[in-house]
Coordinates of C-alpha atoms in Angstrom, one line a residue:
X166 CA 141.1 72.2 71.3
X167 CA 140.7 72.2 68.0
X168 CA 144.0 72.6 65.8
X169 CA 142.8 73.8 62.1
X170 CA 145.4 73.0 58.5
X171 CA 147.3 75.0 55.8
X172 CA 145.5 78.3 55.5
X173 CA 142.7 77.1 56.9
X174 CA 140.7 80.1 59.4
X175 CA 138.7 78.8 62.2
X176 CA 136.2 79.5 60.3
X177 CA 136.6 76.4 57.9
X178 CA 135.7 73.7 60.2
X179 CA 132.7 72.0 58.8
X180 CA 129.4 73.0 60.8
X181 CA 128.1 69.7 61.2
X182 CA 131.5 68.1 62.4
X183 CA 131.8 70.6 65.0
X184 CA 127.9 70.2 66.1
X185 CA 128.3 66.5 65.8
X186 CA 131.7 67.3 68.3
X187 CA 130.1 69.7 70.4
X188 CA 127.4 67.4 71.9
X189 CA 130.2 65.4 74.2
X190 CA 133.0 68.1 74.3
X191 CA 133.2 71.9 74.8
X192 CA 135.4 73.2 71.6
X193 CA 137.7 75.3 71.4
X194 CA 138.1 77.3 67.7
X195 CA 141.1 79.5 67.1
X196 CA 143.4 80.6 64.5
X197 CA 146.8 80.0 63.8
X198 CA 149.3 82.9 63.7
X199 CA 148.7 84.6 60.7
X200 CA 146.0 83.9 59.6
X201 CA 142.4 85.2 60.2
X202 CA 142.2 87.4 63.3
X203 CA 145.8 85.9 64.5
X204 CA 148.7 88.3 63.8
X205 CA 152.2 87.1 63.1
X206 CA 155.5 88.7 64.1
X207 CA 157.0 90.7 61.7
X208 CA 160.3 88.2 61.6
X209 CA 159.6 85.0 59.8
X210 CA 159.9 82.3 62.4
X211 CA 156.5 80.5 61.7
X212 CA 157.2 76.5 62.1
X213 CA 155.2 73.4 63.3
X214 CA 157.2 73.9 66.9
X215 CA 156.3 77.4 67.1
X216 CA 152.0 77.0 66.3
X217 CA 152.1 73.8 68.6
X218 CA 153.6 76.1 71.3
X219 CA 151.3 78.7 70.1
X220 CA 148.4 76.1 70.7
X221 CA 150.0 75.0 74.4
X222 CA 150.3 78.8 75.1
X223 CA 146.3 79.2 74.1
X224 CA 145.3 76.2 76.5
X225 CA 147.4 77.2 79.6
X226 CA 146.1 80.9 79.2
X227 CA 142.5 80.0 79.4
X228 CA 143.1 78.1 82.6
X229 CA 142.8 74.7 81.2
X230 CA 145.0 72.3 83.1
X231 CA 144.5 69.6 80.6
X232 CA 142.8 69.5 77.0
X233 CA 141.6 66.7 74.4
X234 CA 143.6 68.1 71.2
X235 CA 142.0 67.8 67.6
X236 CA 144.3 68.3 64.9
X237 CA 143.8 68.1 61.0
X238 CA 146.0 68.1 58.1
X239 CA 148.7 70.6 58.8
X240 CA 147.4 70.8 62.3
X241 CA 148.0 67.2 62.9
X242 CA 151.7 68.0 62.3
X243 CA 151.1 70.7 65.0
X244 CA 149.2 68.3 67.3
X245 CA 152.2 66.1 66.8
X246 CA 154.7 68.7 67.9
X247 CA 152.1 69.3 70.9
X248 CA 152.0 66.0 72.0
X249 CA 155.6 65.5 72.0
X250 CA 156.8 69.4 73.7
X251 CA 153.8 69.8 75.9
X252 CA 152.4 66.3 76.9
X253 CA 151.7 67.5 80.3
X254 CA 148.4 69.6 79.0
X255 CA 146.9 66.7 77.0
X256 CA 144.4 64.0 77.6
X257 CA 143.8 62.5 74.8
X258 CA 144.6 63.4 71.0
X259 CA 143.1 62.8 67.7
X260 CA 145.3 62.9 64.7
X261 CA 143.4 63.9 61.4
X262 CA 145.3 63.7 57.8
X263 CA 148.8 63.2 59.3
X264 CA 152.5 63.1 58.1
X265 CA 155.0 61.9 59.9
X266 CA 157.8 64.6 58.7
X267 CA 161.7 63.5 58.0
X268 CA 162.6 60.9 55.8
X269 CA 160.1 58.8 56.7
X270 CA 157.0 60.6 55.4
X271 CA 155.4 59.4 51.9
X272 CA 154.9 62.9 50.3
X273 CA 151.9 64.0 47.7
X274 CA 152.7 64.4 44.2
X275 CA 154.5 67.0 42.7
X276 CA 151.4 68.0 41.1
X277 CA 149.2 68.2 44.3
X278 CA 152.1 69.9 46.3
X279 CA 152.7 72.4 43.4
X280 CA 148.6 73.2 43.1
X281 CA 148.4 73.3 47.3
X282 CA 151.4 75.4 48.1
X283 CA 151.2 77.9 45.2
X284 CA 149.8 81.0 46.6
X285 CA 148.3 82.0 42.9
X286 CA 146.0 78.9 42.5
X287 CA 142.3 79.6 43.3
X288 CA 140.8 78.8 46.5
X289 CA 138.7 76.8 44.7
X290 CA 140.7 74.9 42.5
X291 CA 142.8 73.9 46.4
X292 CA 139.1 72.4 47.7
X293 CA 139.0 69.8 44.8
X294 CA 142.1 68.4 46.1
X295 CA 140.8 67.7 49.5
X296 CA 137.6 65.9 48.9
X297 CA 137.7 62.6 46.4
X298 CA 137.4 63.5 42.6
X299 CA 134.0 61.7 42.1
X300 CA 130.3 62.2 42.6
X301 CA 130.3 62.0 45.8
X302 CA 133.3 63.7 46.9
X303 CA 131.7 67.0 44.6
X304 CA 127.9 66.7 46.3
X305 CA 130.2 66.7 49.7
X306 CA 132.3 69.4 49.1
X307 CA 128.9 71.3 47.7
X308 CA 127.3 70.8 51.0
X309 CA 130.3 71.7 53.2
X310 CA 131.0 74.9 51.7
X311 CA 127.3 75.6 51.8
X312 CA 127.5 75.1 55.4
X313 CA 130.6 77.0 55.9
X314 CA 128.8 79.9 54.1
X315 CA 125.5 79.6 56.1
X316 CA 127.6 79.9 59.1
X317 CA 129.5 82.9 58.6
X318 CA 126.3 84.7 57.1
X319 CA 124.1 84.1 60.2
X320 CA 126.9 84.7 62.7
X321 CA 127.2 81.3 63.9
X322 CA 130.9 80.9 62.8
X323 CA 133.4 84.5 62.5
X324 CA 133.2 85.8 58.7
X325 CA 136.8 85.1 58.7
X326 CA 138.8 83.4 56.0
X327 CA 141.2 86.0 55.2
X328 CA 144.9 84.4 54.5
X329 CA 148.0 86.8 53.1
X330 CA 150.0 85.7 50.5
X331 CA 152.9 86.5 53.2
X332 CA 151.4 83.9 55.5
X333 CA 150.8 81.5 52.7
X334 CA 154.5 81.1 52.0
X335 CA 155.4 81.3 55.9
X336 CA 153.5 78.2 56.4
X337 CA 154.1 76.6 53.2
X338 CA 157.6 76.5 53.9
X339 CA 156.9 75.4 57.8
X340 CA 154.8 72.2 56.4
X341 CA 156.8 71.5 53.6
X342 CA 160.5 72.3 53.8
X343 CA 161.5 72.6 57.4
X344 CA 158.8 69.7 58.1
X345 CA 160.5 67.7 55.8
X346 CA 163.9 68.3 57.0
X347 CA 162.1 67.1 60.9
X348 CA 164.2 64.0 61.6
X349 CA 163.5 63.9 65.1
X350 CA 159.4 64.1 65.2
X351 CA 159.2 60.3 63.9
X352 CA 161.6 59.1 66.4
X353 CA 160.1 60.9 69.4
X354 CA 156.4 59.9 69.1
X355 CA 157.5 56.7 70.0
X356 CA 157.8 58.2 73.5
X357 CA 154.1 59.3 73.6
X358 CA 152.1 58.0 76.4
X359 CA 148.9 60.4 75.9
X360 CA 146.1 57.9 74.4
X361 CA 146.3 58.7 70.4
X362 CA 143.8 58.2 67.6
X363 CA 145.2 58.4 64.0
X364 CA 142.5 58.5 61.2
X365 CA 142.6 59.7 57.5
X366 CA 140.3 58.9 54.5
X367 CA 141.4 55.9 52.2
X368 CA 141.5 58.3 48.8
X369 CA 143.9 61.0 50.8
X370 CA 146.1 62.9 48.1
X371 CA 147.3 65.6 50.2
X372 CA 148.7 63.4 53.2
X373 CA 148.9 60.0 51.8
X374 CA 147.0 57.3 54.2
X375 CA 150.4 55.4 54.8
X376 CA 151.4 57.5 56.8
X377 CA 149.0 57.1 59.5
X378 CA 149.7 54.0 59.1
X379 CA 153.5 54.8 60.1
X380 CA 152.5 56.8 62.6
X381 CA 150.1 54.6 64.8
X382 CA 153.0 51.7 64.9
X383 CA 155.1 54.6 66.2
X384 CA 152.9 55.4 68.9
X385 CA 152.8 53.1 71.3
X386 CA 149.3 51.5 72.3
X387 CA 147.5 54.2 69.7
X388 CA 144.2 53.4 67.7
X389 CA 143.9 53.8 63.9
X390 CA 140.7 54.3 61.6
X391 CA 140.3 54.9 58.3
X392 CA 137.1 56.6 56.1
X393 CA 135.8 56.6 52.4
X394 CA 136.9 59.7 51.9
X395 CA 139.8 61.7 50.5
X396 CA 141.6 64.6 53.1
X397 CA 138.3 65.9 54.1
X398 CA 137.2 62.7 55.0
X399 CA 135.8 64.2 58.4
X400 CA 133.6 66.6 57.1
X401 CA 132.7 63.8 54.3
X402 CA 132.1 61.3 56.9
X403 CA 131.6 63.8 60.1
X404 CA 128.8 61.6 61.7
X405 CA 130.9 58.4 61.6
X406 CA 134.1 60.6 62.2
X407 CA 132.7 62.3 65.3
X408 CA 131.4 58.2 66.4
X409 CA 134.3 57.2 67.0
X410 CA 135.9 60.5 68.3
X411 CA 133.6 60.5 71.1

């Protein structure tokens, strides 16, 4: 079960990664409430709690007893929240680009947050802040969104990567304030006993590599890898990635 980021559609996932995936697992794409084809209620509830109970909901509905959970950037703060409220319907997690919420998470810059979260900044100008700023993080972001593009052209992947400015602030606020203000998510992954893999890219800017680090001595008995690569280091490195996944 794939869990996707911060405005990200399911439609965002990197073509290779997921083909590289798919070979050893069945995957399961969706999108989180409000964005794409996923409504949101008209009240303003939207937190990490609620999509990771969104994502339990999605599982239990299709019949799965158990699932393997995938979650990236934002979604590894979901995945987290899964683990910990539904760790009866997982097998075995993988933690993408994680933050550890509370006090104890080592936050972006001011200057990254401000770029990510503001709901006015280009689209494009938000991808240069997820791969590294050097030649090869631009030739990877090139070839991802080329992908990404091929996909949704020949059907492969939904053409579906609409996000409302509504939803934008809903989840900026879930990921940033109220995740911030999470005291209790730190303490309780220490009572995770689902096999966990942490990874992140070495050059992360968006959800600094420390605190995967924080988060893998939290849980007990979990693995932790690092990339080259910045927040996108799995569609960077999706071959290596998808190795050690499988």
């Amino acid at each position: 079960l794939m869990i996707n980021g911060f405005l990200s559609t399911m439609s965002l996932w990197d073509p290779a990664l997921l083909s590289e995936l798919s070979k050893n697992h069945q995957l399961i794409v969706f999108d989180n409430r409000g964005v794409g084809f996923s409504t949101d209620t008209a009240e303003n509830h939207t937190s990490i709690e609620q999509m990771a109970d969104d994502a339990a909901g999605l599982a239990k509905e299709l019949g799965f007893k158990k699932v393997n959970i995938l979650g990236w950037s934002m979604g590894a703060r979901i995945a987290q929240q899964f683990l910990i409220r539904h760790p009866e319907l997982i097998d075995k997690a993988v933690l993408a680009a994680a933050n550890t919420g509370g006090s104890h998470q080592i936050p972006a810059s001011e200057d990254v947050e401000s770029k990510l979260n503001n709901p006015n900044v280009p689209e494009m100008e938000k991808l240069g802040l997820v791969f590294t700023d050097n030649a090869a993080g631009k030739l990877a972001a090139a070839e991802v969104l080329g992908r990404i593009k091929l996909a949704a052209e020949d059907g492969t992947m939904p053409n579906d990567f609409k996000v409302s400015k509504e939803t934008t602030l809903r989840q900026d606020r879930a990921r940033t304030t109220s995740w911030a203000n999470n005291q209790n998510n730190f303490r309780d992954l220490a009572n995770i006993k689902t096999p966990v893999l942490v990874t992140d890219g070495r050059y992360d800017v968006i959800d600094i590599p420390k605190n995967s680090q924080l988060i893998a001595n939290q849980i007990p008995y979990s693995w932790l890898a690092y990339y080259d690569g910045g927040h996108a280091f799995l569609f960077q490195q999706y071959g290596r990635f998808a190795e050690t996944v499988n």
